[in-house]
PDB file of C-alpha atoms in Angstrom:
ATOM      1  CA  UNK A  55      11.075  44.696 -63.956  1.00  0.00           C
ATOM      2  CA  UNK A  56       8.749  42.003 -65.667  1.00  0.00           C
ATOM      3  CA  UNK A  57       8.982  40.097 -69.050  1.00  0.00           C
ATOM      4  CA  UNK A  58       5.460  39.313 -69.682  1.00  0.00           C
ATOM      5  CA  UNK A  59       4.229  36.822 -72.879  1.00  0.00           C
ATOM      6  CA  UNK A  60       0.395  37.410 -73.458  1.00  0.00           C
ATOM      7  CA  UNK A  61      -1.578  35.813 -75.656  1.00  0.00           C
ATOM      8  CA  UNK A  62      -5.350  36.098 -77.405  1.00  0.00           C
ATOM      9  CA  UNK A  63      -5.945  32.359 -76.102  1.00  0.00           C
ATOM     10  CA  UNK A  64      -5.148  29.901 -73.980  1.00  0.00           C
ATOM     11  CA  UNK A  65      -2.464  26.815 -75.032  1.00  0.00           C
ATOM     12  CA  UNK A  66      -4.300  23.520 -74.391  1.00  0.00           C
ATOM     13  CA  UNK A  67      -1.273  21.340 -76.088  1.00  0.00           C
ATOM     14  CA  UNK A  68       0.441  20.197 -72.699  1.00  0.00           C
ATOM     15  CA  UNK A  69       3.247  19.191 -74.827  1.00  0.00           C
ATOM     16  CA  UNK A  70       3.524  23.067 -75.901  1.00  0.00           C
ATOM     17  CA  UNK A  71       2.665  24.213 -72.236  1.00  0.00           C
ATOM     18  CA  UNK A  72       4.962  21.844 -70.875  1.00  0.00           C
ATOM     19  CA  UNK A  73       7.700  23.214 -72.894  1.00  0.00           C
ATOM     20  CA  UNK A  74       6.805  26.937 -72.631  1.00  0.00           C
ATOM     21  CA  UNK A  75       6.398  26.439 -68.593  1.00  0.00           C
ATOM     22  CA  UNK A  76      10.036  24.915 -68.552  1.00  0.00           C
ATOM     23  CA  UNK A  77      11.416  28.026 -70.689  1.00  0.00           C
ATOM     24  CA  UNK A  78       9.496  30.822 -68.303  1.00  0.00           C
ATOM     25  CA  UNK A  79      11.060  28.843 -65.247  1.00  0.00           C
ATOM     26  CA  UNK A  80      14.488  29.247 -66.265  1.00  0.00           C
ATOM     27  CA  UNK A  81      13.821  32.443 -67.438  1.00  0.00           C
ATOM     28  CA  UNK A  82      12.912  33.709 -63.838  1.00  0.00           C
ATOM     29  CA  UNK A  83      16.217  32.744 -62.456  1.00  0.00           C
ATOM     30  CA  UNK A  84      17.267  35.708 -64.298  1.00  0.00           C
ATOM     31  CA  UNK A  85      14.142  38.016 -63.927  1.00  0.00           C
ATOM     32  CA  UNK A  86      10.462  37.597 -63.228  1.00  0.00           C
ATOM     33  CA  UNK A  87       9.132  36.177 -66.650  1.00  0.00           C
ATOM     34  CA  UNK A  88       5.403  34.865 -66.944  1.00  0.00           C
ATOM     35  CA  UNK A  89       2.509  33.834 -69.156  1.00  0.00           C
ATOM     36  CA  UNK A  90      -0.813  35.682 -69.590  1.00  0.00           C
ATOM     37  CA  UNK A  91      -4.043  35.326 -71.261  1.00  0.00           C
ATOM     38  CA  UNK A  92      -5.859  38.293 -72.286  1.00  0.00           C
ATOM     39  CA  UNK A  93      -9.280  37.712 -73.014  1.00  0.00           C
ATOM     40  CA  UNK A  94     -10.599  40.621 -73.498  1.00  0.00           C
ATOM     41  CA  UNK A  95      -8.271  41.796 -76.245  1.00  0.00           C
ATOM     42  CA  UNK A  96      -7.246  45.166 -75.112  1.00  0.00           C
ATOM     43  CA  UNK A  97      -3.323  44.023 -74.547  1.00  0.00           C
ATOM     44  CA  UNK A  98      -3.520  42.736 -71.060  1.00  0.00           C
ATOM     45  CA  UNK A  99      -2.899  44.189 -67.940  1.00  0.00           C
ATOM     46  CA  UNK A 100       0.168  45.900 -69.690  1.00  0.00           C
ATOM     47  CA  UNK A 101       3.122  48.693 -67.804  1.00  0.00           C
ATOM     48  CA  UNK A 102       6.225  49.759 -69.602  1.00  0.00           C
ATOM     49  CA  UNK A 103       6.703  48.552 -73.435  1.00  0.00           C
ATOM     50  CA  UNK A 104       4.038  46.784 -75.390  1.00  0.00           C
ATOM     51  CA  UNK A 105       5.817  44.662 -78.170  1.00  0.00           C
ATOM     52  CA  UNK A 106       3.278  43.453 -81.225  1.00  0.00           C
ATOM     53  CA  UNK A 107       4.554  40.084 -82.289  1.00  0.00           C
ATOM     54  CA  UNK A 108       3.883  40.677 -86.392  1.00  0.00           C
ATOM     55  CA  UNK A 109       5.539  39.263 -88.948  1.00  0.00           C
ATOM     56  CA  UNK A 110       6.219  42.465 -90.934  1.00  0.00           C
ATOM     57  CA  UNK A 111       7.484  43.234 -87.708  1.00  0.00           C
ATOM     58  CA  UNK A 112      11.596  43.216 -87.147  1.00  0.00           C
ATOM     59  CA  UNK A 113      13.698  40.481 -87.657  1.00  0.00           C
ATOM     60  CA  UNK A 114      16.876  39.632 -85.080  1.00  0.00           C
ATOM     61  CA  UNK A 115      19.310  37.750 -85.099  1.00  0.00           C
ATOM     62  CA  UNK A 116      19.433  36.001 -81.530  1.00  0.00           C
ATOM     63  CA  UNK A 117      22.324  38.408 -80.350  1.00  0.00           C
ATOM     64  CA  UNK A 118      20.363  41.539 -81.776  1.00  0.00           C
ATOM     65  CA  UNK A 119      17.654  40.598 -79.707  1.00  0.00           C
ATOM     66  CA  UNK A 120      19.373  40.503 -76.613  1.00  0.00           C
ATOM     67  CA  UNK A 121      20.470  43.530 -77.611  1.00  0.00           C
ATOM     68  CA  UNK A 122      17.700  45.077 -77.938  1.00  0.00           C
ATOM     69  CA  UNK A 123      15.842  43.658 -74.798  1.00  0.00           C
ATOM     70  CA  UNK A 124      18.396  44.886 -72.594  1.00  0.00           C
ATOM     71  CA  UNK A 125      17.765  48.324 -73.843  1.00  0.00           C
ATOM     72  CA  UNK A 126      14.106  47.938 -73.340  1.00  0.00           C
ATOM     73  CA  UNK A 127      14.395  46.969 -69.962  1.00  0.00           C
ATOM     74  CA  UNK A 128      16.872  49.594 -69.093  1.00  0.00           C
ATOM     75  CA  UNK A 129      14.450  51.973 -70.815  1.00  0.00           C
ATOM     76  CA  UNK A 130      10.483  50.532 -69.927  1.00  0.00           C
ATOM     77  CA  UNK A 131      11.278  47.841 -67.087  1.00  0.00           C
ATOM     78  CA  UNK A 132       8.476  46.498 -68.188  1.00  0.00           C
ATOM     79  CA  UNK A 133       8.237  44.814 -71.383  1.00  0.00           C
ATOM     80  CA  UNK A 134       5.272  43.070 -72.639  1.00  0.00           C
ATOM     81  CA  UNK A 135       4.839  40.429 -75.927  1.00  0.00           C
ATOM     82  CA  UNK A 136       1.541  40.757 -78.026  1.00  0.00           C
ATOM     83  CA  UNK A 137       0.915  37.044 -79.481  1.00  0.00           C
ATOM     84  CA  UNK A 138      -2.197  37.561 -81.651  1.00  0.00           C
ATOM     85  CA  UNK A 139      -4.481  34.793 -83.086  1.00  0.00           C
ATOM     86  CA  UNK A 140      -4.985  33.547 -86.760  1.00  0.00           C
ATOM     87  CA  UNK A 141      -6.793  37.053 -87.631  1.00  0.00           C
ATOM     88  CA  UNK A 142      -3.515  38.750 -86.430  1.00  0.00           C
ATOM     89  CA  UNK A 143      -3.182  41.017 -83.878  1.00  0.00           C
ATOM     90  CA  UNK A 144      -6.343  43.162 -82.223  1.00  0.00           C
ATOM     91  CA  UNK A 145      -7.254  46.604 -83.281  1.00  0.00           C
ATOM     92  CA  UNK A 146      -6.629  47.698 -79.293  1.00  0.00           C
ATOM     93  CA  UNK A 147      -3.022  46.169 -79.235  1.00  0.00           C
ATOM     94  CA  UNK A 148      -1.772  47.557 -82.803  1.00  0.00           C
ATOM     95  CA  UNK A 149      -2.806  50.915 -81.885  1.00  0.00           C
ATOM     96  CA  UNK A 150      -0.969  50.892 -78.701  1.00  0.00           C
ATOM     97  CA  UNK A 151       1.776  48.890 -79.404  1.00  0.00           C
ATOM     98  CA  UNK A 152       5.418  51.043 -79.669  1.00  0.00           C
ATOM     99  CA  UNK A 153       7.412  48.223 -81.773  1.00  0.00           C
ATOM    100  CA  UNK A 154       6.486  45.423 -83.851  1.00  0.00           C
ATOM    101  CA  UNK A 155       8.966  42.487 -83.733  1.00  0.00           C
ATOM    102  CA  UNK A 156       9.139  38.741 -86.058  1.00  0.00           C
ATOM    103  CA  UNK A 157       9.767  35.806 -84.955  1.00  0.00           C
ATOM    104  CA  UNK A 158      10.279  34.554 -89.052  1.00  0.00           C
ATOM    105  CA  UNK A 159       9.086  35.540 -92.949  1.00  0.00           C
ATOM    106  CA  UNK A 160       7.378  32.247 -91.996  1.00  0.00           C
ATOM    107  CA  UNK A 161       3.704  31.456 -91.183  1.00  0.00           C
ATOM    108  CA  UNK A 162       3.585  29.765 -87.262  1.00  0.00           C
ATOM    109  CA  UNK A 163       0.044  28.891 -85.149  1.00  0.00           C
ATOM    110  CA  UNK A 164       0.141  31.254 -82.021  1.00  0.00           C
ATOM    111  CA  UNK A 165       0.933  28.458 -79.708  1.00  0.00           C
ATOM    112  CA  UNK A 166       4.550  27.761 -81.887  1.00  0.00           C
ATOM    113  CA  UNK A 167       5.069  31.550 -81.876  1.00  0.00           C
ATOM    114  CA  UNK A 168       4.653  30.992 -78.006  1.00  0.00           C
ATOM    115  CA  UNK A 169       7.349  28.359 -77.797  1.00  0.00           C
ATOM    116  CA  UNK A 170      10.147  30.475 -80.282  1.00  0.00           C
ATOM    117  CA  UNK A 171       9.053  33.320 -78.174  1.00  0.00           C
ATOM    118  CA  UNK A 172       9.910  31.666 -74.508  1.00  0.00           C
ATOM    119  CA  UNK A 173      13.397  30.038 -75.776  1.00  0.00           C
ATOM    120  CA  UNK A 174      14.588  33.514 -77.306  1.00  0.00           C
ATOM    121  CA  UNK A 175      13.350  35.290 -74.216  1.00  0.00           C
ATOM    122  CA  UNK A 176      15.157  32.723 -71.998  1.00  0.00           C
ATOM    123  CA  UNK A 177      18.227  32.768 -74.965  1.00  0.00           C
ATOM    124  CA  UNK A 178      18.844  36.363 -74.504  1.00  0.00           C
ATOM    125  CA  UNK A 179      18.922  36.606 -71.056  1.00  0.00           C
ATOM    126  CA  UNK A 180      21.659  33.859 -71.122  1.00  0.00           C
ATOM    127  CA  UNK A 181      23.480  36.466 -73.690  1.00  0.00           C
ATOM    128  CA  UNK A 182      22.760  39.390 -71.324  1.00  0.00           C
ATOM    129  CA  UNK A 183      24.172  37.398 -68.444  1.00  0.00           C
ATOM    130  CA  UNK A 184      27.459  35.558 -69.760  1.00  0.00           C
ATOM    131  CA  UNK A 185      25.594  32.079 -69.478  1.00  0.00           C
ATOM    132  CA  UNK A 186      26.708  29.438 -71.936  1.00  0.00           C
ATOM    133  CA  UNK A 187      23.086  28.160 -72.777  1.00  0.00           C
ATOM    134  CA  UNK A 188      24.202  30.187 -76.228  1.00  0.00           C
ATOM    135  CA  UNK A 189      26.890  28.408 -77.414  1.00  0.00           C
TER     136      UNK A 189
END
C-alpha cells in the first residue's frame, strides 16, 4: 500500500517543501506516503489507482474524502495523485487516469495544490484512524 503525490515539476519554494515534507512525514506514521517528480509526463512510475487532480474534477468535503480514500486503498492499494502544471494535466495522464478529483472551483499554482493536497492526505488518514488532528 502506497499514497504517492506526483507532480509535472519540481517545488523549489523551501517554505512550500518544508511544509509539504512535514505533512508526508506524519502521513507515513499511518502508511507509506511520498513525493515524486515525473519528468517525463507519462504519470510516473504509477501501480494501483491513478487520481487526475482537475478542477472539474470532484469536490469533497474533508470527511468524503476520507471516505473515499479508504475505499481506494481497500480497492487499488496503490493510489497515485496527478498534480499537473499551468497547461493542466498531460495528454498521457488524462487518458489513463480512472477519477478526476478538486481540490476547489478556485484557481491554485501546482506547488499550493501540493500543500492542500499533503494536509488532506495526512487529514484523512487522521479520520480513517480515530486521530483528533480533525477536530
Amino acid at each position: 500500500m502506497l499514497i504517492k503525490i506526483v507532480m509535472a515539476s519540481k517545488i523549489k519554494e523551501p517554505e512550500i517543501k518544508n511544509l509539504v515534507d512535514r505533512y508526508i512525514k506524519m502521513s507515513n506514521g499511518f502508511v507509506p506516503v511520498q513525493v515524486e517528480v515525473d519528468k517525463s509526463s507519462r504519470g510516473g512510475n504509477c501501480k494501483g489507482l491513478l487520481v487526475g487532480m482537475d478542477p472539474a474534477g470532484t469536490k469533497f468535503s474533508s470527511e468524503k474524502f476520507a471516505e473515499w480514500l479508504k475505499k481506494r486503498i481497500e480497492t487499488y492499494g496503490d493510489v497515485t495523485f496527478y498534480i499537473g502544471e499551468a497547461e493542466g494535466l498531460p495528454a498521457e495522464v488524462r487518458a489513463s487516469a480512472k477519477e478526476f478529483i478538486s481540490l476547489s472551483e478556485m484557481t491554485m499554482a501546482h506547488r499550493v495544490s501540493l500543500l492542500v493536497l499533503a494536509e488532506q492526505i495526512y487529514r484523512a488518514l487522521t479520520i480513517m484512524n480515530g486521530h483528533p488532528y480533525h477536530k
